[in-house]
Short mmCIF file of C-alpha atoms in Angstrom, two decimals:
data_model
loop_
_atom_site.label_atom_id
_atom_site.label_comp_id
_atom_site.label_asym_id
_atom_site.label_seq_id
_atom_site.Cartn_x
_atom_site.Cartn_y
_atom_site.Cartn_z
CA MET A 28 23.70 -30.53 68.02
CA LYS A 29 25.73 -33.73 68.93
CA SER A 30 24.93 -36.32 66.58
CA VAL A 31 24.26 -39.22 69.23
CA SER A 32 22.87 -39.45 72.81
CA ILE A 33 24.52 -41.97 74.87
CA ILE A 34 22.07 -43.16 77.72
CA THR A 35 23.69 -44.46 80.67
CA ILE A 36 21.85 -45.75 83.89
CA THR A 37 23.25 -46.45 87.12
CA LYS A 38 22.70 -47.45 90.78
CA ASP A 39 25.24 -47.64 93.14
CA ASP A 40 27.56 -48.89 90.47
CA GLY A 41 30.81 -47.14 91.94
CA ALA A 42 33.98 -47.80 90.30
CA LEU A 43 32.38 -49.81 87.41
CA LEU A 44 30.56 -46.45 86.39
CA ASP A 45 33.64 -44.89 86.15
CA ASN A 46 35.34 -47.55 83.84
CA THR A 47 31.61 -46.35 81.74
CA VAL A 48 32.42 -42.83 81.48
CA ARG A 49 36.27 -43.46 80.39
CA SER A 50 34.96 -45.64 77.81
CA VAL A 51 32.46 -43.31 76.67
CA ARG A 52 35.35 -40.18 76.85
CA ALA A 53 37.70 -42.51 75.11
CA GLN A 54 35.23 -43.05 71.89
CA THR A 55 37.15 -41.69 68.64
CA ALA A 56 33.69 -39.75 68.01
CA PHE A 57 33.68 -38.36 71.51
CA ASP A 58 32.98 -34.73 70.14
CA ARG A 59 29.73 -35.79 68.38
CA ILE A 60 28.36 -37.38 71.77
CA GLU A 61 25.96 -36.13 74.14
CA HIS A 62 26.70 -38.20 77.59
CA VAL A 63 23.56 -38.63 79.93
CA ILE A 64 23.85 -40.25 82.61
CA VAL A 65 20.42 -41.36 84.85
CA ASP A 66 21.14 -41.90 88.07
CA GLY A 67 18.92 -43.79 90.78
CA GLY A 68 21.37 -44.91 93.53
CA THR A 69 21.83 -43.43 96.87
CA THR A 70 25.18 -42.53 97.16
CA PRO A 71 26.10 -39.17 95.39
CA LEU A 72 27.93 -39.50 91.84
CA PRO A 73 31.36 -37.75 91.54
CA ARG A 74 31.21 -34.50 88.96
CA TYR A 75 31.66 -36.05 85.49
CA GLU A 76 32.84 -33.23 82.94
CA GLY A 77 31.00 -32.90 80.26
CA VAL A 78 28.48 -35.46 81.28
CA ASP A 79 24.49 -34.38 81.65
CA VAL A 80 23.76 -36.07 84.87
CA ARG A 81 19.88 -36.57 85.98
CA ARG A 82 18.74 -37.98 89.74
CA MET A 83 15.68 -40.22 89.74
CA PRO A 84 13.94 -42.27 92.64
CA PRO A 85 14.58 -45.71 91.68
CA ARG A 86 11.87 -46.53 89.66
CA GLY A 87 13.30 -49.05 87.37
CA VAL A 88 15.21 -50.08 84.57
CA TYR A 89 12.71 -48.75 81.78
CA ALA A 90 11.87 -45.42 83.92
CA ALA A 91 15.48 -44.68 83.84
CA ILE A 92 15.88 -45.66 80.24
CA ASN A 93 12.99 -43.25 79.24
CA GLU A 94 14.20 -40.42 81.47
CA GLY A 95 17.49 -40.58 79.60
CA ILE A 96 15.62 -40.52 76.39
CA ARG A 97 13.32 -37.63 77.00
CA CYS A 98 16.07 -34.96 78.53
CA SER A 99 18.45 -35.88 75.61
CA SER A 100 18.27 -34.32 72.24
CA ALA A 101 20.45 -36.00 69.63
CA PRO A 102 18.74 -37.64 66.27
CA ILE A 103 20.72 -40.83 67.19
CA VAL A 104 19.91 -42.55 71.04
CA GLY A 105 22.45 -45.55 72.14
CA MET A 106 23.29 -46.80 75.48
CA VAL A 107 25.71 -48.25 77.66
CA HIS A 108 25.27 -48.50 81.07
CA GLY A 109 26.66 -48.39 84.34
CA ASN A 110 28.54 -51.23 84.68
CA ASP A 111 29.28 -52.16 80.87
CA ILE A 112 32.19 -50.58 78.45
CA PHE A 113 32.23 -50.37 74.66
CA ALA A 114 34.21 -53.09 73.25
CA SER A 115 36.33 -50.75 71.19
CA ASP A 116 37.26 -46.79 71.22
CA ARG A 117 35.74 -46.80 67.83
CA VAL A 118 32.46 -48.37 68.29
CA VAL A 119 30.18 -45.09 67.91
CA GLU A 120 32.21 -43.55 65.32
CA HIS A 121 31.52 -47.11 63.27
CA VAL A 122 27.81 -46.50 64.30
CA LEU A 123 27.56 -43.35 62.97
CA ASP A 124 29.19 -43.93 59.40
CA ILE A 125 26.58 -46.49 59.09
CA PHE A 126 23.91 -44.08 59.87
CA ASP A 127 25.35 -41.31 58.23
CA ALA A 128 25.50 -43.68 54.55
CA ASP A 129 22.04 -44.23 54.70
CA PRO A 130 19.93 -41.64 56.28
CA GLU A 131 17.13 -44.44 55.65
CA LEU A 132 17.99 -46.47 58.23
CA ASP A 133 16.13 -46.67 61.35
CA PHE A 134 18.22 -48.66 63.83
CA VAL A 135 21.10 -50.96 64.18
CA TYR A 136 22.61 -53.77 66.52
CA GLY A 137 25.36 -56.16 67.08
CA SER A 138 26.87 -58.32 69.31
CA LEU A 139 28.31 -58.36 73.21
CA VAL A 140 30.41 -60.41 75.44
CA TYR A 141 30.10 -60.65 78.95
CA ARG A 142 32.84 -60.44 81.52
CA ASN A 143 32.93 -61.60 85.03
CA CYS A 144 32.95 -58.99 87.42
CA SER A 145 35.71 -60.28 90.10
CA SER A 146 38.14 -61.14 87.34
CA GLY A 147 37.54 -59.06 84.40
CA LYS A 148 37.54 -61.67 81.99
CA ILE A 149 35.33 -62.85 79.24
CA CYS A 150 33.02 -65.98 79.65
CA ARG A 151 30.34 -65.94 77.42
CA LYS A 152 29.52 -64.29 74.23
CA TYR A 153 25.92 -63.13 73.07
CA ASP A 154 25.52 -63.54 69.35
CA SER A 155 23.06 -61.22 67.64
CA GLY A 156 24.00 -62.52 64.29
CA LYS A 157 22.03 -65.72 65.09
CA PHE A 158 19.09 -63.82 65.29
CA LYS A 159 16.15 -63.83 62.63
CA PRO A 160 12.57 -61.97 63.27
CA GLU A 161 10.81 -65.11 63.56
CA LEU A 162 12.58 -66.14 66.47
CA LEU A 163 10.90 -63.24 68.53
CA ASP A 164 8.33 -66.13 69.17
CA CYS A 165 11.12 -67.97 71.31
CA GLY A 166 11.90 -64.93 73.16
CA PHE A 167 14.98 -64.47 71.37
CA GLY A 168 15.76 -60.75 70.36
CA PRO A 169 19.18 -59.33 69.53
CA ALA A 170 21.57 -58.17 72.36
CA HIS A 171 19.40 -55.21 73.58
CA PRO A 172 22.69 -52.82 74.94
CA THR A 173 23.79 -52.73 71.48
CA LEU A 174 20.75 -50.83 70.30
CA PHE A 175 21.21 -47.55 68.52
CA ALA A 176 17.89 -46.15 67.28
CA ARG A 177 17.05 -42.66 65.43
CA ARG A 178 14.70 -40.86 67.80
CA ARG A 179 11.89 -40.86 65.12
CA VAL A 180 11.83 -44.40 65.92
CA PHE A 181 10.95 -43.50 69.73
CA GLU A 182 8.41 -41.16 68.47
CA SER A 183 6.79 -43.48 66.06
CA VAL A 184 6.32 -46.56 68.63
CA GLY A 185 6.73 -44.72 72.06
CA LEU A 186 8.92 -45.50 74.72
CA TYR A 187 9.89 -48.18 76.81
CA ASP A 188 6.62 -50.01 78.65
CA GLU A 189 7.73 -49.47 82.42
CA SER A 190 5.28 -52.19 83.69
CA PHE A 191 8.10 -54.76 82.78
CA ARG A 192 10.90 -55.82 85.40
CA ILE A 193 13.17 -57.28 83.27
CA SER A 194 11.70 -57.95 79.81
CA GLY A 195 10.80 -54.19 78.51
CA ASP A 196 13.84 -54.62 75.92
CA PHE A 197 12.09 -57.60 74.45
CA GLU A 198 9.02 -55.77 74.10
CA MET A 199 10.48 -52.95 72.35
CA TRP A 200 12.28 -55.69 69.85
CA LEU A 201 8.70 -56.91 69.07
CA ARG A 202 7.77 -53.08 68.25
CA LEU A 203 10.92 -52.51 66.14
CA PHE A 204 10.42 -55.75 63.83
CA ALA A 205 6.66 -55.52 63.70
CA PRO A 206 5.78 -55.66 59.57
CA GLN A 207 3.38 -52.43 60.33
CA ASN A 208 6.48 -50.52 61.15
CA SER A 209 8.49 -50.99 58.11
CA PHE A 210 11.54 -50.06 59.90
CA LYS A 211 14.76 -50.58 58.14
CA TRP A 212 17.91 -52.38 60.00
CA HIS A 213 21.12 -53.41 60.05
CA PHE A 214 23.05 -55.90 62.05
CA GLU A 215 26.92 -55.23 62.48
CA PRO A 216 29.19 -58.53 62.90
CA GLU A 217 31.11 -57.26 65.68
CA VAL A 218 31.04 -57.40 69.54
CA MET A 219 29.59 -53.73 70.35
CA THR A 220 29.62 -53.86 74.10
CA VAL A 221 31.31 -55.71 77.01
CA MET A 222 28.46 -56.18 79.94
CA THR A 223 29.42 -56.91 83.35
CA LYS A 224 27.86 -60.06 84.38
CA GLY A 225 25.12 -59.94 87.42
CA GLY A 226 23.03 -57.46 86.29
CA ILE A 227 18.99 -57.90 87.17
CA SER A 228 18.24 -59.58 83.69
CA SER A 229 21.09 -62.14 83.77
CA ARG A 230 20.20 -63.96 87.35
CA LEU A 231 19.13 -67.45 86.90
CA SER A 232 15.94 -66.68 89.27
CA ASN A 233 15.03 -63.92 87.03
CA GLN A 234 15.14 -65.92 84.00
CA LEU A 235 13.42 -68.39 84.93
CA THR A 236 10.62 -66.68 86.56
CA VAL A 237 9.95 -63.17 86.00
CA ASN A 238 11.54 -63.22 82.24
CA VAL A 239 9.52 -66.22 81.19
CA ARG A 240 6.42 -64.61 82.70
CA GLU A 241 7.27 -61.13 81.07
CA LYS A 242 7.93 -62.44 77.99
CA LEU A 243 4.68 -64.63 77.35
CA ARG A 244 2.88 -61.12 78.45
CA ALA A 245 4.79 -59.38 75.65
CA LEU A 246 4.00 -61.88 73.23
CA ARG A 247 0.47 -61.67 73.79
CA MET A 248 0.44 -58.17 73.56
CA HIS A 249 1.29 -58.39 70.63
CA GLY A 250 -0.76 -61.04 69.18
CA HIS A 251 2.24 -63.64 68.78
CA PRO A 252 1.86 -67.30 69.96
CA ALA A 253 2.86 -67.56 73.38
CA ASN A 254 3.90 -70.87 75.15
CA ILE A 255 6.46 -71.95 78.25
CA PHE A 256 7.85 -74.42 75.70
CA SER A 257 8.69 -71.87 72.59
CA LEU A 258 10.17 -70.10 74.91
CA LEU A 259 12.58 -72.31 76.16
CA ARG A 260 14.16 -73.06 72.40
CA ARG A 261 15.95 -69.54 72.90
CA PHE A 262 18.27 -71.25 75.07
CA PHE A 263 19.55 -73.48 72.24
CA TYR A 264 20.52 -70.40 70.19
CA LEU A 265 22.11 -68.31 73.66
#
């Protein structure tokens, strides 16, 4: 069995997906990686050697992530999506070393940077080092694409809530940091992922409308105080 399942969700990402696959194959720990691509696009994918490609109707981001988790098998689950890449060739090896050193550790996360799709230049950093669990009430969570979690975590709290359009990752953070779950986590102070700007969750219209409504709903689901003024504070941390 491989050590880590890397889930990639994609929908007509074209050449960006090719970059993602190359980024996974370039990992120094590639022999320990099970790579699963969940494709909801209309354009047939090329054949990628050693990659398990699953086709499914486009039912949303979190349905695709859940499908990837369900059809993968490694004891650790991570992700790098179809328009993103790992920040270095040693990201996965380093994360696995962290897990290997502490069998009680449940999940790991780090920071990411955004790059401009047209120029390829880095334009912003999402610094997860600023995160503290109490900031969840402001709608601020760690960079979700950097999450690596033991499979037992999802077996404990369940998969992503598919009723969310763009804030299912935030709702998952609320579960992961819930005191009653007593998970042990580790913040790794390095950039793990390079994310291409322009995804569904980074569009300004979604940030100001769908994201706000969904985060308020997620907070209320978990008994957190929820009001729009608290959520506006997250822009200070970002």
